[in-house]
Every structure is written in structure tokens, then in C-alpha cells.
Amino acid sequence: MSQAAEFIERRKSNRRQERPSDRFISNLTKNTVAIILAGGRGSRLKNLTDWRAKPAVQFGGKFRIIDFPLSNCINSGIRRINVATQYKAQSLIQHVQRGWGFFRGEFNEYVHLIPAQQRL
């Protein structure tokens, strides 16, 4: 093996050793519970929100508005998330259940949906 190839191989092995295996997440962050308020009617988005809640409106063809605060929580290390729903929540509930159901209950990780209560 040439000197250049040996040098490159040593650099690669040093980089592997320098990388931390896991990102540091403090105990405070691990014990944090997030509450996302996702009950918007979206009156200014009338054509888009006639049949669904504002957080369930598609964004960029692939995502929904609710995906942004959920991914912010995940990237911040918060794994206990409550989503409070209100207006026409069915499509939002379906999206969250299908797309965000990968949390592990045995590690106390969850995304709970909290629907609004109605009184007669």
C-alpha cells in the first residue's frame, strides 16, 4: 500500500474514533413533556380547511403542517409529546397515528392525541 493510501486509511479510522456514538441529551430534556396546540380552524386558509384542520393541511405535497413542530421536538430530544386537537381533527388524527407511531412505550416515548371534549 502506498504512503498516501495508508495516510487516508489512518485518517478514516481516526475520524471513526472521534465521533460520539450518541448525541448528548440532558436529563431535563428527557423528562420534558411537549404539548402541541393543533386545533386551528384556519379561517384565512378557507379553501384548504373546509374539510380538515389547519395542522392537517398538506405542505410541499409530502408533509403536513403538524410535521414541523413534531420533528422539532424529536430533533430536540423530546420524546413525550401531546397533541391537542379541536377543529375537524379526524384527518389530523389519522396522519399522526400513521406517520408518528414509531415511539417505544417501554422507553416512555409517545405521541398522544388529546381530542377536544364536547358538552351538551
Short mmCIF file of C-alpha atoms in Angstrom, two decimals, residues 1-17:
data_model
loop_
_atom_site.label_atom_id
_atom_site.label_comp_id
_atom_site.label_asym_id
_atom_site.label_seq_id
_atom_site.Cartn_x
_atom_site.Cartn_y
_atom_site.Cartn_z
CA MET A 1 0.00 0.00 0.00
CA SER A 2 1.34 3.43 -0.84
CA GLN A 3 2.00 6.10 1.75
CA ALA A 4 -0.96 8.15 0.53
CA ALA A 5 -3.33 5.20 0.89
CA GLU A 6 -2.00 4.46 4.39
CA PHE A 7 -2.45 8.11 5.36
CA ILE A 8 -6.05 8.14 4.10
CA GLU A 9 -6.80 4.89 5.95
CA ARG A 10 -5.39 6.31 9.21
CA ARG A 11 -7.48 9.47 8.81
CA LYS A 12 -10.65 7.43 8.30
CA SER A 13 -10.00 5.28 11.37
CA ASN A 14 -9.24 8.38 13.48
CA ARG A 15 -12.50 10.00 12.38
CA ARG A 16 -14.46 6.91 13.35
CA GLN A 17 -12.92 7.01 16.82
#
